[in-house]
């Protein structure tokens, strides 16, 4: 198919498609002549993945390219694809330090207490150390108590994630699942947390009954 | 204290402090004369919150200002602070639609199945609809099966979140906990998910034993 058809099917403009090809995120089409190329279904599928990483995952072009590099390396083991996708997605560049000694010790404790097998270079570990420090800097050290219940929820989620990867028919689909699941999974979890917080707010902090003026939550429960 | 002292204690440059005052994120100091102002501990504390929202939460100046507006409205109920913080943080502006009819119906089902009290305008609901559509566009519709286990994890997390808010001594601390917990909590959860994924990878996909060349995971487990 022509580039205009790829654009129609993917919802990505022709200019953007050409840009992704130039930047190395998308393979060029097969040249049919000096001004036209033939594209296939794979191009449409790849464009959906690129847009998901950038629009929903919030990745930069450079980071998306790095993650897609993992998809394109069939020789990498799944563990390595996970590692590459995680590193790219985890924006560890925003953290200038590894976290304070105290926070790192708390995470060592957590790993021990949960019986986890997690190396010191795990990008999540660096991020978590910095977040614990941020709680302290805000005078909200009490939020460190979130760590254990969050970790218990995280391991249940990770098991579901890994089983979804294992259920894929081939290594290509597994790799795509790792990449999309890492990026979109964070977004889905954050989205469901917002929904669950609204629910738990109504359970734990019910709005006082006011028969005259219906409360905002009443309004919203009856669309 | 002088602005230079605020800068030293918060780690934020004098130029940035003045910028935040101009943009309305931080209250101005009390004028002592034409060129100097007196600042207090509250300014330092607020600067930590601003930096956490921007650096760790990834919020823009405009979005951070909107979230801080919720902190500064003591007349708002906790449910409304949650709603404001959630809306600001959820970047719903990246979603041009509410999600397909099919995805919205699936979320209605989820809410029903979980017995949740969640209004149709919840920002997480809009985000989740778009993410389900992204799974479909990527040919990974099987990932829709993540929805129920993720929701079960999310409600456990939300309960911990709300109890952490309730444990705060006053409404100001509660509001700060909502804001910091919403933004930093997403980041902490994503970080712990990365750690748990590394652990579950070693459990579900153990690396083949190779006595000659120690595996990467062996290297990492012995710092």
Coordinates of C-alpha atoms in Angstrom, one line a residue, chain A residues 44-46 48-50 52 54-58 78-80 82-83 85-87 89-91 94-95 107 110-111 114-125 127-128 130-132 134-135 137-140 142-143 145-147 149-151 153-166 168 173-174 176-177 180-202 204-205 216-223, chain B residues 44-46 48-50 52 54-58 78-80 82-83 85-87 89-91 94-95 107 110-111 114-125 127-128 130-132 134-135 137-140 142-143 145-147 149-151 153-166 168 173-174 176-177 180-202 204-205 216-223:
Chain A
X44 CA 0.6 0.1 10.4
X45 CA 1.1 -2.1 13.4
X46 CA 4.5 -0.5 14.2
X48 CA 0.3 2.0 16.6
X49 CA 3.1 0.9 18.9
X50 CA 5.1 4.1 18.3
X52 CA 1.1 4.3 22.2
X54 CA 4.7 8.4 22.8
X55 CA 1.1 9.5 23.5
X56 CA 0.1 7.2 26.3
X57 CA 3.5 6.3 27.7
X58 CA 4.8 9.8 27.4
X78 CA 13.1 -12.0 27.5
X79 CA 14.8 -11.0 30.7
X80 CA 17.0 -8.6 28.7
X82 CA 12.4 -6.5 30.1
X83 CA 15.5 -4.9 31.4
X85 CA 12.2 -1.7 28.2
X86 CA 12.3 -0.9 32.0
X87 CA 15.4 1.2 31.7
X89 CA 10.7 3.7 30.4
X90 CA 11.9 4.4 34.0
X91 CA 13.3 7.9 33.2
X94 CA 15.6 12.5 36.3
X95 CA 17.3 11.1 39.4
X107 CA 14.8 -1.0 50.1
X110 CA 12.1 -4.7 51.7
X111 CA 13.7 -7.0 49.2
X114 CA 9.6 -10.0 50.5
X115 CA 12.1 -12.7 49.5
X116 CA 12.7 -10.9 46.2
X117 CA 15.5 -11.6 43.8
X118 CA 16.3 -8.1 42.6
X119 CA 19.7 -6.7 41.6
X120 CA 21.1 -3.4 42.9
X121 CA 21.0 -1.9 39.4
X122 CA 17.2 -2.4 39.0
X123 CA 15.9 1.0 37.7
X124 CA 12.9 0.8 40.0
X125 CA 15.2 0.5 43.0
X127 CA 13.5 5.5 41.5
X128 CA 12.0 4.1 44.8
X130 CA 14.5 8.9 45.4
X131 CA 10.8 8.8 46.1
X132 CA 11.4 7.8 49.8
X134 CA 11.1 13.0 48.6
X135 CA 8.6 11.9 51.2
X137 CA 11.8 16.2 52.3
X138 CA 8.1 17.0 52.3
X139 CA 7.8 16.1 56.0
X140 CA 5.7 13.1 55.1
X142 CA 4.9 8.5 57.4
X143 CA 4.3 7.7 53.8
X145 CA 4.7 2.9 55.5
X146 CA 3.1 2.6 52.0
X147 CA 6.2 0.6 50.9
X149 CA 1.6 -2.9 51.1
X150 CA 2.5 -1.4 47.7
X151 CA 5.2 -4.1 47.3
X153 CA 0.3 -5.3 45.4
X154 CA 3.3 -5.0 42.9
X155 CA 4.3 -8.6 43.1
X156 CA 0.7 -9.7 42.4
X157 CA 0.7 -7.4 39.4
X158 CA 4.1 -8.6 38.2
X159 CA 2.9 -12.2 38.3
X160 CA -0.1 -11.3 36.1
X161 CA 2.3 -9.3 33.8
X162 CA 4.7 -12.2 33.3
X163 CA 1.9 -14.7 32.7
X164 CA 0.5 -12.4 30.0
X165 CA 3.9 -12.4 28.4
X166 CA 4.3 -16.2 28.6
X168 CA 1.9 -15.0 23.7
X173 CA 4.6 -11.0 20.4
X174 CA 6.2 -11.7 23.8
X176 CA 5.8 -6.4 22.1
X177 CA 3.8 -7.5 25.2
X180 CA 3.5 -2.3 25.6
X181 CA 2.7 -3.9 29.0
X182 CA 5.5 -2.0 30.8
X183 CA 4.4 1.4 29.4
X184 CA 0.7 1.0 29.1
X185 CA 0.5 -1.1 32.2
X186 CA 1.8 1.7 34.4
X187 CA -0.8 4.0 32.9
X188 CA -3.6 1.4 33.4
X189 CA -2.6 0.9 37.0
X190 CA -2.5 4.6 37.7
X191 CA -6.0 4.9 36.0
X192 CA -7.5 2.1 38.1
X193 CA -5.9 3.6 41.2
X194 CA -7.8 6.8 40.5
X195 CA -11.1 4.9 40.1
X196 CA -10.4 2.9 43.3
X197 CA -9.6 6.0 45.2
X198 CA -12.9 7.6 44.3
X199 CA -14.6 4.4 45.5
X200 CA -12.6 4.1 48.7
X201 CA -13.2 7.9 49.4
X202 CA -17.0 7.2 49.3
X204 CA -14.1 5.7 54.2
X205 CA -15.1 9.4 54.0
X216 CA -21.2 15.9 43.8
X217 CA -20.7 12.2 44.2
X218 CA -24.5 11.6 43.9
X219 CA -24.5 13.6 40.7
X220 CA -21.7 11.5 39.3
X221 CA -23.1 8.1 40.2
X222 CA -26.3 8.8 38.1
X223 CA -25.1 9.7 34.6
Chain B
X44 CA 11.1 25.9 52.2
X45 CA 8.4 23.2 52.7
X46 CA 6.4 24.5 49.7
X48 CA 10.0 20.7 48.3
X49 CA 6.5 20.1 47.3
X50 CA 6.9 22.1 44.1
X52 CA 8.5 16.8 43.9
X54 CA 7.7 18.8 38.8
X55 CA 10.8 16.6 39.0
X56 CA 9.3 13.3 40.2
X57 CA 5.7 13.7 39.1
X58 CA 6.7 15.1 35.8
X78 CA -11.1 16.0 51.0
X79 CA -13.1 14.3 48.2
X80 CA -12.8 17.5 46.1
X82 CA -8.6 14.2 45.6
X83 CA -10.7 15.0 42.5
X85 CA -5.3 16.5 42.3
X86 CA -6.4 13.5 40.2
X87 CA -7.6 15.6 37.3
X89 CA -2.2 14.7 37.5
X90 CA -4.0 12.4 35.1
X91 CA -3.0 14.3 31.9
X94 CA -3.6 13.6 26.0
X95 CA -6.8 11.7 25.4
X107 CA -15.2 -0.5 32.3
X110 CA -15.6 -3.8 35.8
X111 CA -17.1 -1.2 38.1
X114 CA -16.0 -4.9 41.7
X115 CA -18.9 -3.2 43.4
X116 CA -17.2 0.2 43.0
X117 CA -18.8 3.6 43.4
X118 CA -17.1 5.5 40.6
X119 CA -18.7 8.3 38.6
X120 CA -18.5 8.5 34.8
X121 CA -16.3 11.6 34.9
X122 CA -13.5 10.0 36.9
X123 CA -10.3 10.8 35.0
X124 CA -9.0 7.3 35.5
X125 CA -12.0 5.9 33.7
X127 CA -7.6 7.0 30.7
X128 CA -8.4 3.3 31.1
X130 CA -8.1 4.8 25.9
X131 CA -5.5 2.2 27.2
X132 CA -7.9 -0.7 26.4
X134 CA -4.5 1.0 22.6
X135 CA -4.2 -2.7 23.5
X137 CA -4.8 -1.3 18.1
X138 CA -1.6 -3.1 18.9
X139 CA -3.2 -6.5 18.3
X140 CA -2.8 -7.3 22.0
X142 CA -5.4 -10.4 25.3
X143 CA -4.0 -7.7 27.6
X145 CA -7.5 -9.7 30.8
X146 CA -5.1 -7.6 33.0
X147 CA -8.1 -5.4 34.0
X149 CA -6.4 -8.5 38.6
X150 CA -5.1 -4.9 38.2
X151 CA -8.4 -3.6 39.7
X153 CA -4.5 -4.6 43.3
X154 CA -5.7 -1.0 42.8
X155 CA -8.4 -1.2 45.4
X156 CA -6.0 -2.6 48.0
X157 CA -3.6 0.2 47.2
X158 CA -6.4 2.8 47.3
X159 CA -7.4 1.6 50.8
X160 CA -3.8 2.1 52.0
X161 CA -3.7 5.5 50.4
X162 CA -6.9 6.7 52.0
X163 CA -5.9 5.4 55.4
X164 CA -2.5 7.3 55.1
X165 CA -4.5 10.4 54.4
X166 CA -6.8 9.8 57.4
X168 CA -2.6 12.9 59.1
X173 CA -1.3 17.7 56.1
X174 CA -4.2 15.6 54.7
X176 CA -0.5 17.6 51.1
X177 CA -0.7 13.8 51.5
X180 CA 2.1 14.0 47.1
X181 CA 0.6 10.6 47.4
X182 CA -1.2 10.8 44.1
X183 CA 1.8 11.9 42.2
X184 CA 4.6 10.2 44.1
X185 CA 2.4 7.1 44.7
X186 CA 2.1 6.4 41.0
X187 CA 5.9 6.7 40.7
X188 CA 6.5 4.5 43.7
X189 CA 4.1 1.8 42.4
X190 CA 5.7 1.8 39.0
X191 CA 9.1 1.5 40.6
X192 CA 8.1 -1.4 42.8
X193 CA 6.4 -3.1 39.8
X194 CA 9.9 -3.0 38.0
X195 CA 11.5 -4.6 41.0
X196 CA 8.8 -7.2 41.3
X197 CA 9.0 -7.9 37.5
X198 CA 12.7 -8.7 37.9
X199 CA 11.9 -11.0 40.7
X200 CA 9.0 -12.8 38.9
X201 CA 11.2 -13.1 35.8
X202 CA 13.7 -15.1 37.8
X204 CA 8.9 -17.9 36.1
X205 CA 11.6 -17.8 33.5
X216 CA 23.7 -11.3 34.3
X217 CA 21.3 -12.0 37.1
X218 CA 24.0 -13.8 39.1
X219 CA 26.2 -10.8 38.6
X220 CA 23.5 -8.5 39.9
X221 CA 22.5 -10.5 42.9
X222 CA 26.0 -10.2 44.4
X223 CA 26.8 -6.5 44.5

